[in-house]
Amino acid sequence: MENSLPALKIENLSVYYESTPALEGVSLEVADGDYLGIIGPNGGGKTTLLKVILGLIHPTAGSVLVYGKSPGHAGVKIGYVPQIAQMDRRFPITAFEVVLTGRLGRGPKPLHRYTKADREAATQALERVGIAELAARPISALSGGEFQRLLIARAMAAEPRLLLLDEPTASVDAASRERIYSLLGELSRSMTVILVTHDILAVSSQVRSIACLSGRLVYHGEPKLDANTMNALYGCPVELIAHGVPHRVLGEHHGEGGADCQC
Amino acid sequence: MLSALFRYQFMQNAVLAGFFASLLCGVIGVIIIEKKLVMMSGGIAHASYGGVGLGYLLGIEPILGAIGFALASAFGVGALKRRGGARADVLIGLFWSVGMALGIFFVALMPGYPPDMSSYLFGNILAVTRADLWLIASITAVVLIVVFVLFDSWKAYLFDDEFAWIIGQPTVFFEYLLLSIIALSVVALIRVVGIILALAMLTAPAATASLFTKGLGTRMVVSAALSTLFCWAGLAVSYYTGVSSGAAIVTLSGAVCLLSYGVRALAARQIQKHAAKTHAGGEVARK
């Protein structure tokens, strides 16, 4: 990549909701072209971190730079895939129209018409996520996995430099999950990808680096987790079973295991 | 009724007012349902009563006072909600009844006999004047132009405002623009069905249309057509029976809407049963 600026540079970031800290003292640098998985317990600040990067939430303290610029829509093109659980799927719109909105661009568009190039890009994005044949369907007639892939297609249609995904495999079937991971692996070759997930095992076999968030940044580095990190992250040793995973995520357990843990 | 339509200007005004108001209801009704702003619209409508009262007190056209109050309350709720200081439903409830209270208060301060305010509460389409008609037609034109000129942006904003903001759409601008056109539409409806009944006219046609349309644009068109139908039919009922026009229009709209929901629920059950039966039949045949 031609640019040596880091995709993301976070310094000493803290976010408070009223007096409750969601994130405290997080510093994190993500290189251009990286594929980062962010894991952590519920309430660990994963979604908050994404929203700060997007500019939807303002930090209480600290600084965030996306390719050297402040977050917000004035900056770099960012693709965002929200959690599907938060979306209204009764809205009267077809899959194709949803992807087209990714092509709208900046500023209000009086008398706007999508161009032929926009339509082609939208079709291409739908093909890449594997739901081109569903283009004319209203979104209310899509399954969870199809809708999730649709939102990825919409983010791709915007041709982002940085792609952020919030739990893209949380509520989808196994086939869609496979498909989403192989697609993200492919996309990560041409853009920086940051993925928030619960899916610890799968993500470790996919991403190039991993960050563990539990209010603070517990770990950032190679996607190899040991018991100490998991302990710090979830407050107790988490039983990780490595069956069917290309490589072992956890290092070997040493000494005191989960025997004395109440959770 | 047809001969009356040609003979009396008040009938022509009523028919045209119903038509323009229906275009508004079609477009704005669909938006407020999808954006979950129905109660907000009700709050704006009722808050505008304060403006009617102030208009009488100051001796200006009450409907202009209503526009002022409707816009002020829409922006007020929007700004307070944006700050996150208070819950939206609490604010709407407050604006709703405080606006009504102010209307009563202002009228009570007037010297002499109090004016009859019930036409603002329940509307009277047969009393629409040429001036009212111009006001309704202008508001309709402004709202339709604002919606259709920016249609693609609206679609992105209404479907997912967070994403729209991320790709660079000015969503705060759209939010306030939307609140303004809702406020204007509500005031236009006051002359036709009144403050109290406006909510049904905004929701019933759009909700009925939502049962059998799948696109945003078609839903708006169908909803406007249904609303026109309800308005004119209600007007006819009112003309022949002497029932208040607002009540006739709203009762008719509400009845058709609820009936459609019922028919749709029954039809859905029949389709399910049929599907289950043919599915089971196929299983048996395969064995």
Coordinates of C-alpha atoms in Angstrom, one line a residue:
Chain A
M1 CA 0.0 0.0 0.0
E2 CA 1.3 3.4 -0.9
N3 CA 0.5 5.0 2.3
S4 CA 2.5 4.5 5.5
L5 CA -0.1 6.2 7.7
P6 CA -1.7 3.8 10.1
A7 CA -5.3 3.0 9.3
L8 CA -6.2 3.8 12.9
K9 CA -4.3 5.4 15.7
I10 CA -6.0 5.6 19.1
E11 CA -4.3 7.3 22.0
N12 CA -5.4 7.0 25.6
L13 CA -9.1 6.9 24.6
S14 CA -11.7 7.0 27.3
V15 CA -15.5 7.1 26.8
Y16 CA -17.9 7.6 29.7
Y17 CA -21.7 7.3 29.6
E18 CA -22.7 9.7 32.4
S19 CA -20.2 8.5 35.1
T20 CA -19.9 4.9 33.9
P21 CA -16.8 4.2 31.9
A22 CA -17.3 2.2 28.7
L23 CA -13.7 2.5 27.6
E24 CA -10.7 3.6 29.7
G25 CA -7.2 4.4 28.5
V26 CA -7.3 2.5 25.3
S27 CA -4.3 3.0 23.0
L28 CA -4.3 1.0 19.8
E29 CA -2.6 1.3 16.4
V30 CA -3.9 -0.6 13.4
A31 CA -1.6 -0.7 10.3
D32 CA -3.0 0.0 6.8
G33 CA -4.2 -3.3 5.3
D34 CA -4.5 -5.1 8.6
Y35 CA -7.3 -7.5 9.4
L36 CA -8.1 -7.0 13.1
G37 CA -10.5 -9.0 15.2
I38 CA -11.8 -7.3 18.4
I39 CA -13.2 -9.7 21.0
G40 CA -14.3 -9.2 24.6
P41 CA -17.2 -9.8 26.9
N42 CA -20.6 -8.1 26.6
G43 CA -20.3 -4.5 27.8
G44 CA -16.6 -4.6 27.2
G45 CA -16.9 -1.5 24.9
K46 CA -16.5 -3.2 21.5
T47 CA -19.4 -1.5 19.9
T48 CA -18.5 1.8 21.6
L49 CA -15.1 1.6 20.1
L50 CA -16.5 1.1 16.7
K51 CA -18.8 4.0 17.1
V52 CA -16.0 6.2 18.2
I53 CA -14.0 5.2 15.1
L54 CA -17.0 6.1 13.0
G55 CA -17.4 9.4 14.7
L56 CA -20.9 8.6 16.0
I57 CA -19.7 8.9 19.6
H58 CA -17.3 11.6 20.8
P59 CA -14.5 10.5 23.1
T60 CA -14.5 11.8 26.7
A61 CA -10.7 11.9 26.5
G62 CA -7.9 10.9 24.2
S63 CA -7.6 11.1 20.5
V64 CA -8.6 8.9 17.5
L65 CA -7.2 9.3 14.0
V66 CA -8.4 7.4 11.0
Y67 CA -5.7 7.6 8.3
G68 CA -4.5 10.7 10.1
K69 CA -7.9 12.5 10.2
S70 CA -10.5 12.9 12.9
P71 CA -13.4 10.5 12.7
G72 CA -16.6 11.7 11.1
H73 CA -17.9 11.8 7.6
A74 CA -15.5 14.5 6.5
G75 CA -12.7 12.1 6.6
V76 CA -11.8 8.8 4.9
K77 CA -14.4 6.6 3.3
I78 CA -15.4 4.1 5.9
G79 CA -17.6 1.1 5.3
Y80 CA -19.8 0.1 8.2
V81 CA -21.8 -3.1 8.8
P82 CA -24.1 -2.7 11.8
Q83 CA -25.6 -5.5 13.8
I84 CA -28.7 -6.8 12.0
A85 CA -30.6 -7.2 15.2
Q86 CA -30.7 -3.4 15.4
M87 CA -32.1 -2.9 12.0
D88 CA -35.8 -2.4 11.0
R89 CA -36.4 -5.1 8.4
R90 CA -40.0 -4.1 7.7
F91 CA -38.9 -0.9 5.8
P92 CA -40.3 -0.9 2.3
I93 CA -37.1 -1.2 0.3
T94 CA -35.6 -3.9 -2.0
A95 CA -32.2 -5.5 -1.5
F96 CA -30.9 -3.8 -4.6
E97 CA -32.1 -0.4 -3.4
V98 CA -30.3 -0.9 -0.1
V99 CA -27.0 -1.6 -1.8
L100 CA -27.5 1.4 -4.0
T101 CA -27.7 3.7 -0.9
G102 CA -24.0 2.8 -0.4
R103 CA -23.3 4.6 -3.7
L104 CA -25.0 7.8 -2.7
G105 CA -21.9 9.7 -1.6
R106 CA -21.5 12.9 0.3
G107 CA -24.0 15.7 0.7
P108 CA -27.7 16.0 -0.1
K109 CA -28.4 15.0 -3.7
P110 CA -31.2 17.1 -5.3
L111 CA -32.8 15.3 -8.2
H112 CA -30.3 12.5 -7.8
R113 CA -30.4 9.4 -10.1
Y114 CA -28.2 6.5 -9.6
T115 CA -25.9 6.1 -12.7
K116 CA -25.3 3.0 -14.7
A117 CA -22.0 2.6 -13.0
D118 CA -23.7 2.8 -9.6
R119 CA -26.1 0.0 -10.6
E120 CA -23.2 -2.1 -11.9
A121 CA -21.3 -1.6 -8.7
A122 CA -24.3 -2.6 -6.7
T123 CA -24.9 -5.7 -8.8
Q124 CA -21.2 -6.6 -8.4
A125 CA -21.4 -6.2 -4.6
L126 CA -24.4 -8.4 -4.4
E127 CA -22.7 -11.0 -6.6
R128 CA -19.6 -11.0 -4.3
V129 CA -21.7 -11.7 -1.2
G130 CA -23.6 -14.3 -3.2
I131 CA -27.2 -13.0 -3.1
A132 CA -27.4 -11.4 -6.6
E133 CA -30.5 -13.5 -7.4
L134 CA -32.3 -11.8 -4.4
A135 CA -31.8 -8.2 -5.7
A136 CA -35.5 -7.5 -6.4
R137 CA -36.7 -9.0 -3.1
P138 CA -38.0 -6.6 -0.4
I139 CA -35.7 -6.9 2.7
S140 CA -38.6 -8.3 4.7
A141 CA -38.4 -11.5 2.6
L142 CA -34.7 -12.1 3.4
S143 CA -33.3 -14.5 6.0
G144 CA -31.0 -13.3 8.7
G145 CA -27.9 -14.5 6.9
E146 CA -29.0 -13.0 3.6
F147 CA -29.7 -9.7 5.2
Q148 CA -26.3 -9.7 6.9
R149 CA -24.6 -10.3 3.6
L150 CA -26.8 -7.5 2.1
L151 CA -25.4 -5.1 4.6
I152 CA -21.9 -6.2 3.8
A153 CA -22.6 -5.6 0.1
R154 CA -23.9 -2.1 0.9
A155 CA -20.7 -1.3 2.8
M156 CA -18.6 -2.6 -0.1
A157 CA -20.6 -0.6 -2.7
A158 CA -19.2 2.6 -1.0
E159 CA -15.7 1.3 -1.9
P160 CA -14.3 2.0 1.6
R161 CA -10.7 2.1 2.6
L162 CA -11.6 0.8 6.1
L163 CA -14.3 -1.7 6.7
L164 CA -15.9 -2.0 10.2
L165 CA -18.2 -4.9 11.1
D166 CA -20.2 -5.3 14.3
E167 CA -20.9 -9.0 15.0
P168 CA -21.5 -10.0 11.4
T169 CA -21.9 -13.6 12.3
A170 CA -23.9 -13.3 15.5
S171 CA -27.3 -14.2 14.2
V172 CA -26.7 -16.1 10.9
D173 CA -26.8 -19.7 9.8
A174 CA -23.6 -21.8 9.5
A175 CA -23.4 -21.6 5.7
S176 CA -23.7 -17.8 5.8
R177 CA -21.0 -17.7 8.5
E178 CA -18.6 -19.6 6.3
R179 CA -19.4 -17.4 3.4
I180 CA -18.9 -14.2 5.4
Y181 CA -15.5 -15.3 6.7
S182 CA -14.2 -16.3 3.3
L183 CA -15.5 -13.0 1.9
L184 CA -13.8 -11.0 4.6
G185 CA -10.6 -12.8 4.1
E186 CA -10.8 -11.8 0.4
L187 CA -11.7 -8.2 1.2
S188 CA -8.9 -7.9 3.7
R189 CA -6.4 -8.1 0.8
S190 CA -7.7 -4.8 -0.6
M191 CA -8.8 -2.9 2.5
T192 CA -8.3 -2.6 6.2
V193 CA -10.9 -4.7 8.0
I194 CA -11.9 -4.4 11.7
L195 CA -14.3 -7.0 13.0
V196 CA -16.0 -7.0 16.3
T197 CA -17.2 -10.5 17.4
H198 CA -18.1 -13.0 20.1
D199 CA -16.9 -15.8 17.9
I200 CA -13.5 -16.2 19.5
L201 CA -12.4 -19.4 17.9
A202 CA -13.4 -18.7 14.3
V203 CA -12.0 -15.2 14.4
S204 CA -8.7 -16.4 15.6
S205 CA -8.3 -18.6 12.7
Q206 CA -9.2 -15.8 10.3
V207 CA -7.8 -12.5 11.3
R208 CA -4.2 -11.3 11.2
S209 CA -4.2 -9.6 14.6
I210 CA -6.5 -9.5 17.5
A211 CA -7.4 -7.0 20.2
C212 CA -9.1 -8.0 23.5
L213 CA -11.3 -5.3 25.1
S214 CA -12.8 -5.4 28.5
G215 CA -13.2 -1.7 29.3
R216 CA -9.5 -1.6 28.9
L217 CA -7.4 -3.0 26.1
V218 CA -6.2 -6.3 27.6
Y219 CA -4.3 -7.7 24.6
H220 CA -3.3 -6.6 21.2
G221 CA -1.2 -8.6 18.8
E222 CA -0.9 -12.0 17.1
P223 CA -4.1 -14.0 17.1
K224 CA -2.8 -16.4 19.7
L225 CA -4.6 -16.3 23.0
D226 CA -3.3 -17.8 26.2
A227 CA -5.1 -18.5 29.4
N228 CA -3.8 -15.4 31.1
T229 CA -5.3 -13.1 28.5
M230 CA -8.6 -14.9 28.5
N231 CA -8.6 -14.8 32.3
A232 CA -8.0 -11.0 32.2
L233 CA -10.6 -10.6 29.5
Y234 CA -13.5 -12.7 30.9
G235 CA -12.5 -12.7 34.5
C236 CA -12.1 -16.4 34.5
P237 CA -10.4 -19.0 32.4
V238 CA -12.7 -19.7 29.4
E239 CA -12.9 -23.2 28.2
L240 CA -11.8 -23.0 24.6
I241 CA -12.2 -26.2 22.6
A242 CA -10.2 -26.3 19.4
H243 CA -12.0 -29.0 17.5
G244 CA -12.4 -28.4 13.8
V245 CA -10.4 -25.2 13.9
P246 CA -7.4 -25.0 11.5
H247 CA -5.0 -24.2 14.3
R248 CA -5.1 -24.1 18.0
V249 CA -6.1 -20.8 19.4
L250 CA -5.1 -21.3 23.0
G251 CA -1.6 -22.1 24.2
E252 CA -1.5 -25.0 26.5
H253 CA -3.1 -24.5 29.9
H254 CA -0.5 -24.2 32.6
G255 CA -1.1 -25.0 36.2
E256 CA -4.2 -23.7 37.9
G257 CA -7.1 -24.1 35.4
G258 CA -10.8 -23.6 35.7
A259 CA -11.2 -25.8 38.7
D260 CA -11.6 -23.0 41.2
C261 CA -13.6 -20.8 38.9
Q262 CA -17.3 -20.2 39.8
C263 CA -18.4 -19.1 36.3
Chain B
M1 CA -74.0 16.0 -4.5
L2 CA -72.5 16.4 -8.0
S3 CA -74.8 19.3 -8.9
A4 CA -73.9 20.9 -5.5
L5 CA -70.3 20.5 -6.4
F6 CA -70.8 22.7 -9.5
R7 CA -73.1 25.1 -7.9
Y8 CA -71.4 25.9 -4.6
Q9 CA -67.9 27.1 -4.1
F10 CA -67.7 25.7 -0.6
M11 CA -68.1 22.2 -2.1
Q12 CA -65.4 22.8 -4.6
N13 CA -63.1 24.1 -1.9
A14 CA -63.9 21.0 0.2
V15 CA -63.2 18.6 -2.6
L16 CA -59.9 20.3 -3.5
A17 CA -58.8 20.6 0.2
G18 CA -59.5 16.9 0.7
F19 CA -57.4 16.1 -2.4
F20 CA -54.4 18.3 -1.4
A21 CA -54.5 17.1 2.2
S22 CA -54.6 13.5 1.0
L23 CA -51.4 14.0 -1.0
L24 CA -49.8 15.2 2.2
C25 CA -51.1 12.3 4.2
G26 CA -49.9 9.8 1.6
V27 CA -46.4 11.0 1.7
I28 CA -45.9 12.2 5.3
G29 CA -48.0 9.3 6.7
V30 CA -45.7 6.7 5.2
I31 CA -42.6 8.5 6.5
I32 CA -43.8 9.0 10.0
I33 CA -44.9 5.3 10.3
E34 CA -41.5 4.1 9.0
K35 CA -39.6 6.5 11.1
K36 CA -41.8 5.8 14.2
L37 CA -42.8 9.5 14.5
V38 CA -46.5 9.0 14.8
M39 CA -46.7 10.1 18.5
M40 CA -44.3 12.9 17.7
S41 CA -46.7 14.1 15.0
G42 CA -49.7 13.9 17.4
G43 CA -47.7 16.0 19.9
I44 CA -46.9 18.6 17.2
A45 CA -50.6 18.7 16.2
H46 CA -51.8 19.3 19.7
A47 CA -49.1 21.8 20.6
S48 CA -50.3 23.9 17.6
Y49 CA -53.5 24.6 19.5
G50 CA -51.4 27.0 21.7
G51 CA -50.7 28.9 18.5
V52 CA -54.4 29.1 17.5
G53 CA -55.1 30.6 20.9
L54 CA -52.2 33.1 20.7
G55 CA -53.4 34.0 17.2
Y56 CA -56.8 35.0 18.6
L57 CA -55.3 36.8 21.5
L58 CA -52.9 38.9 19.3
G59 CA -55.6 39.4 16.6
I60 CA -53.6 37.6 13.9
E61 CA -54.8 34.7 11.7
P62 CA -54.9 31.7 14.1
I63 CA -53.6 29.3 11.6
L64 CA -50.3 31.3 11.3
G65 CA -50.0 31.0 15.1
A66 CA -50.5 27.3 14.7
I67 CA -47.7 27.1 12.1
G68 CA -45.4 28.9 14.5
F69 CA -46.2 26.7 17.5
A70 CA -46.0 23.5 15.4
L71 CA -42.6 24.4 14.1
A72 CA -41.4 25.5 17.5
S73 CA -42.5 22.3 19.2
A74 CA -41.1 20.1 16.4
F75 CA -37.7 21.8 16.7
G76 CA -37.9 21.9 20.5
V77 CA -38.5 18.1 20.8
G78 CA -35.9 17.4 18.1
A79 CA -33.2 19.5 19.8
L80 CA -34.0 18.2 23.3
K81 CA -34.0 14.6 22.0
R82 CA -30.7 15.2 20.2
R83 CA -29.1 16.4 23.4
G84 CA -30.2 13.2 25.1
G85 CA -31.4 15.1 28.1
A86 CA -34.9 13.7 28.4
R87 CA -36.8 10.8 27.0
A88 CA -38.6 11.6 23.7
D89 CA -42.0 10.1 24.8
V90 CA -42.0 12.2 28.0
L91 CA -41.2 15.4 26.0
I92 CA -43.9 14.6 23.5
G93 CA -46.4 14.1 26.2
L94 CA -45.5 17.4 27.7
F95 CA -45.6 19.4 24.5
W96 CA -48.9 17.6 23.7
S97 CA -50.9 18.8 26.7
V98 CA -49.0 22.0 27.5
G99 CA -49.7 23.2 24.0
M100 CA -53.4 22.6 24.5
A101 CA -53.4 24.3 27.9
L102 CA -51.7 27.4 26.4
G103 CA -54.4 27.6 23.8
I104 CA -57.1 27.6 26.4
F105 CA -55.1 30.1 28.5
F106 CA -54.6 32.6 25.7
V107 CA -58.2 32.5 24.7
A108 CA -59.2 33.1 28.3
L109 CA -57.1 36.2 28.3
M110 CA -59.0 37.7 25.4
P111 CA -61.5 40.4 26.2
G112 CA -65.1 39.8 25.3
Y113 CA -66.8 36.6 24.2
P114 CA -64.5 33.7 23.5
P115 CA -64.4 32.5 19.9
D116 CA -65.6 29.0 18.9
M117 CA -62.4 26.9 18.8
S118 CA -64.1 23.6 18.0
S119 CA -63.5 23.9 14.3
Y120 CA -59.8 23.8 15.0
L121 CA -60.2 20.7 17.2
F122 CA -62.4 18.7 14.9
G123 CA -62.0 20.5 11.5
N124 CA -64.7 21.4 9.1
I125 CA -63.9 20.7 5.5
L126 CA -67.1 22.4 4.3
A127 CA -66.0 25.6 5.9
V128 CA -62.6 25.8 4.1
T129 CA -62.2 29.2 2.5
R130 CA -60.3 30.1 -0.7
A131 CA -57.5 31.5 1.5
D132 CA -57.4 28.2 3.5
L133 CA -57.3 26.3 0.2
W134 CA -54.3 28.4 -1.0
L135 CA -52.5 27.7 2.3
I136 CA -53.2 23.9 2.1
A137 CA -52.1 23.8 -1.6
S138 CA -48.9 25.8 -0.9
I139 CA -48.0 23.5 2.0
T140 CA -48.7 20.5 -0.1
A141 CA -46.5 21.8 -2.9
V142 CA -43.6 22.6 -0.6
V143 CA -43.7 19.2 1.1
L144 CA -44.0 17.2 -2.1
I145 CA -41.1 19.2 -3.7
V146 CA -38.9 18.7 -0.6
V147 CA -39.6 15.0 -0.5
F148 CA -39.3 14.2 -4.2
V149 CA -36.3 16.4 -5.1
L150 CA -34.3 14.7 -2.4
F151 CA -35.9 11.3 -2.7
D152 CA -32.7 9.1 -2.9
S153 CA -31.2 10.9 0.1
W154 CA -34.5 10.5 2.0
K155 CA -34.6 6.8 1.2
A156 CA -31.1 6.3 2.6
Y157 CA -31.8 8.5 5.6
L158 CA -35.1 6.9 6.5
F159 CA -33.8 3.3 6.1
D160 CA -30.7 3.7 8.1
D161 CA -29.7 7.2 9.4
E162 CA -26.5 6.0 11.0
F163 CA -25.2 4.6 7.7
A164 CA -26.4 7.6 5.8
W165 CA -24.4 9.8 8.2
I166 CA -21.3 7.6 7.7
I167 CA -21.4 7.9 3.9
G168 CA -21.6 11.7 4.3
Q169 CA -25.3 12.6 4.2
P170 CA -26.2 15.5 6.4
T171 CA -28.6 13.6 8.7
V172 CA -29.1 16.4 11.2
F173 CA -30.3 18.6 8.4
F174 CA -32.6 15.9 7.2
E175 CA -33.9 15.3 10.7
Y176 CA -34.9 19.0 11.2
L177 CA -36.2 19.2 7.6
L178 CA -38.4 16.2 8.3
L179 CA -39.7 17.7 11.5
S180 CA -40.5 20.9 9.7
I181 CA -42.5 19.3 6.9
I182 CA -44.3 17.2 9.4
A183 CA -45.2 20.4 11.3
L184 CA -46.4 22.1 8.2
S185 CA -48.5 19.0 7.1
V186 CA -50.2 18.8 10.5
V187 CA -51.2 22.4 10.2
A188 CA -52.6 21.9 6.8
L189 CA -54.7 19.0 8.1
I190 CA -56.2 21.2 10.9
R191 CA -58.6 22.9 8.5
V192 CA -59.7 19.5 7.1
V193 CA -60.0 17.1 10.0
G194 CA -58.8 19.2 13.0
I195 CA -56.1 18.8 15.6
I196 CA -57.6 15.8 17.4
L197 CA -58.4 13.8 14.3
A198 CA -55.3 14.6 12.2
L199 CA -53.4 11.6 13.6
A200 CA -55.9 9.1 12.1
M201 CA -55.7 10.7 8.7
L202 CA -51.9 10.6 8.8
T203 CA -51.7 6.9 9.8
A204 CA -54.8 5.1 8.5
P205 CA -54.2 5.4 4.7
A206 CA -50.5 4.8 5.1
A207 CA -51.0 1.7 7.3
T208 CA -53.6 0.3 4.9
A209 CA -51.3 0.9 2.0
S210 CA -48.4 -0.9 3.8
L211 CA -50.4 -4.1 3.7
F212 CA -50.1 -4.5 0.0
T213 CA -47.2 -2.4 -1.3
K214 CA -43.5 -3.2 -1.1
G215 CA -41.7 0.0 -2.3
L216 CA -41.4 3.4 -0.6
G217 CA -42.6 5.4 -3.6
T218 CA -45.5 3.1 -4.5
R219 CA -46.6 3.0 -0.9
M220 CA -46.8 6.8 -0.9
V221 CA -48.8 6.9 -4.1
V222 CA -51.3 4.2 -3.0
S223 CA -51.6 5.8 0.4
A224 CA -52.4 9.2 -1.1
A225 CA -55.0 7.6 -3.4
L226 CA -56.6 5.8 -0.5
S227 CA -56.6 9.0 1.6
T228 CA -58.3 10.9 -1.3
L229 CA -60.9 8.2 -1.5
F230 CA -61.6 8.3 2.3
C231 CA -61.8 12.1 2.2
W232 CA -64.3 12.4 -0.6
A233 CA -66.4 9.5 0.6
G234 CA -66.4 11.1 4.1
L235 CA -67.4 14.4 2.6
A236 CA -70.3 12.7 0.8
V237 CA -71.4 11.0 4.0
S238 CA -71.2 14.4 5.8
Y239 CA -73.1 16.1 3.0
Y240 CA -76.0 13.7 3.0
T241 CA -76.3 12.9 6.7
G242 CA -75.1 16.1 8.3
V243 CA -72.5 14.2 10.4
S244 CA -69.4 16.4 11.0
S245 CA -67.0 15.9 8.1
G246 CA -63.9 15.3 10.2
A247 CA -65.6 12.6 12.1
A248 CA -67.0 11.0 8.9
I249 CA -63.6 10.9 7.2
V250 CA -61.7 9.6 10.2
T251 CA -64.3 6.9 11.1
L252 CA -64.3 5.7 7.5
S253 CA -60.4 5.7 7.3
G254 CA -60.1 3.9 10.6
A255 CA -62.7 1.3 9.7
V256 CA -61.2 0.4 6.4
C257 CA -57.7 0.2 7.9
L258 CA -58.8 -2.1 10.7
L259 CA -60.9 -4.2 8.3
S260 CA -57.9 -4.6 6.0
Y261 CA -55.8 -5.8 8.9
G262 CA -58.4 -8.3 9.8
V263 CA -58.7 -9.6 6.2
R264 CA -55.0 -9.8 5.8
A265 CA -54.6 -11.8 9.1
L266 CA -57.3 -14.3 7.9
A267 CA -55.7 -14.5 4.4
A268 CA -52.3 -15.2 6.0
R269 CA -53.7 -18.0 8.0
Q270 CA -55.4 -19.6 5.0
I271 CA -52.1 -19.4 3.0
Q272 CA -50.3 -21.0 5.9
K273 CA -52.8 -23.8 6.1
H274 CA -52.8 -24.4 2.4
A275 CA -49.0 -24.5 2.3
A276 CA -48.8 -26.9 5.2
K277 CA -51.4 -29.2 3.5
T278 CA -49.7 -29.3 0.1
H279 CA -46.3 -29.8 1.9
A280 CA -47.7 -32.7 3.9
G281 CA -49.3 -34.1 0.7
G282 CA -46.0 -34.0 -1.1
E283 CA -44.3 -35.9 1.8
V284 CA -46.9 -38.6 1.6
A285 CA -46.6 -38.9 -2.2
R286 CA -42.9 -39.2 -2.0
K287 CA -43.2 -42.2 0.4

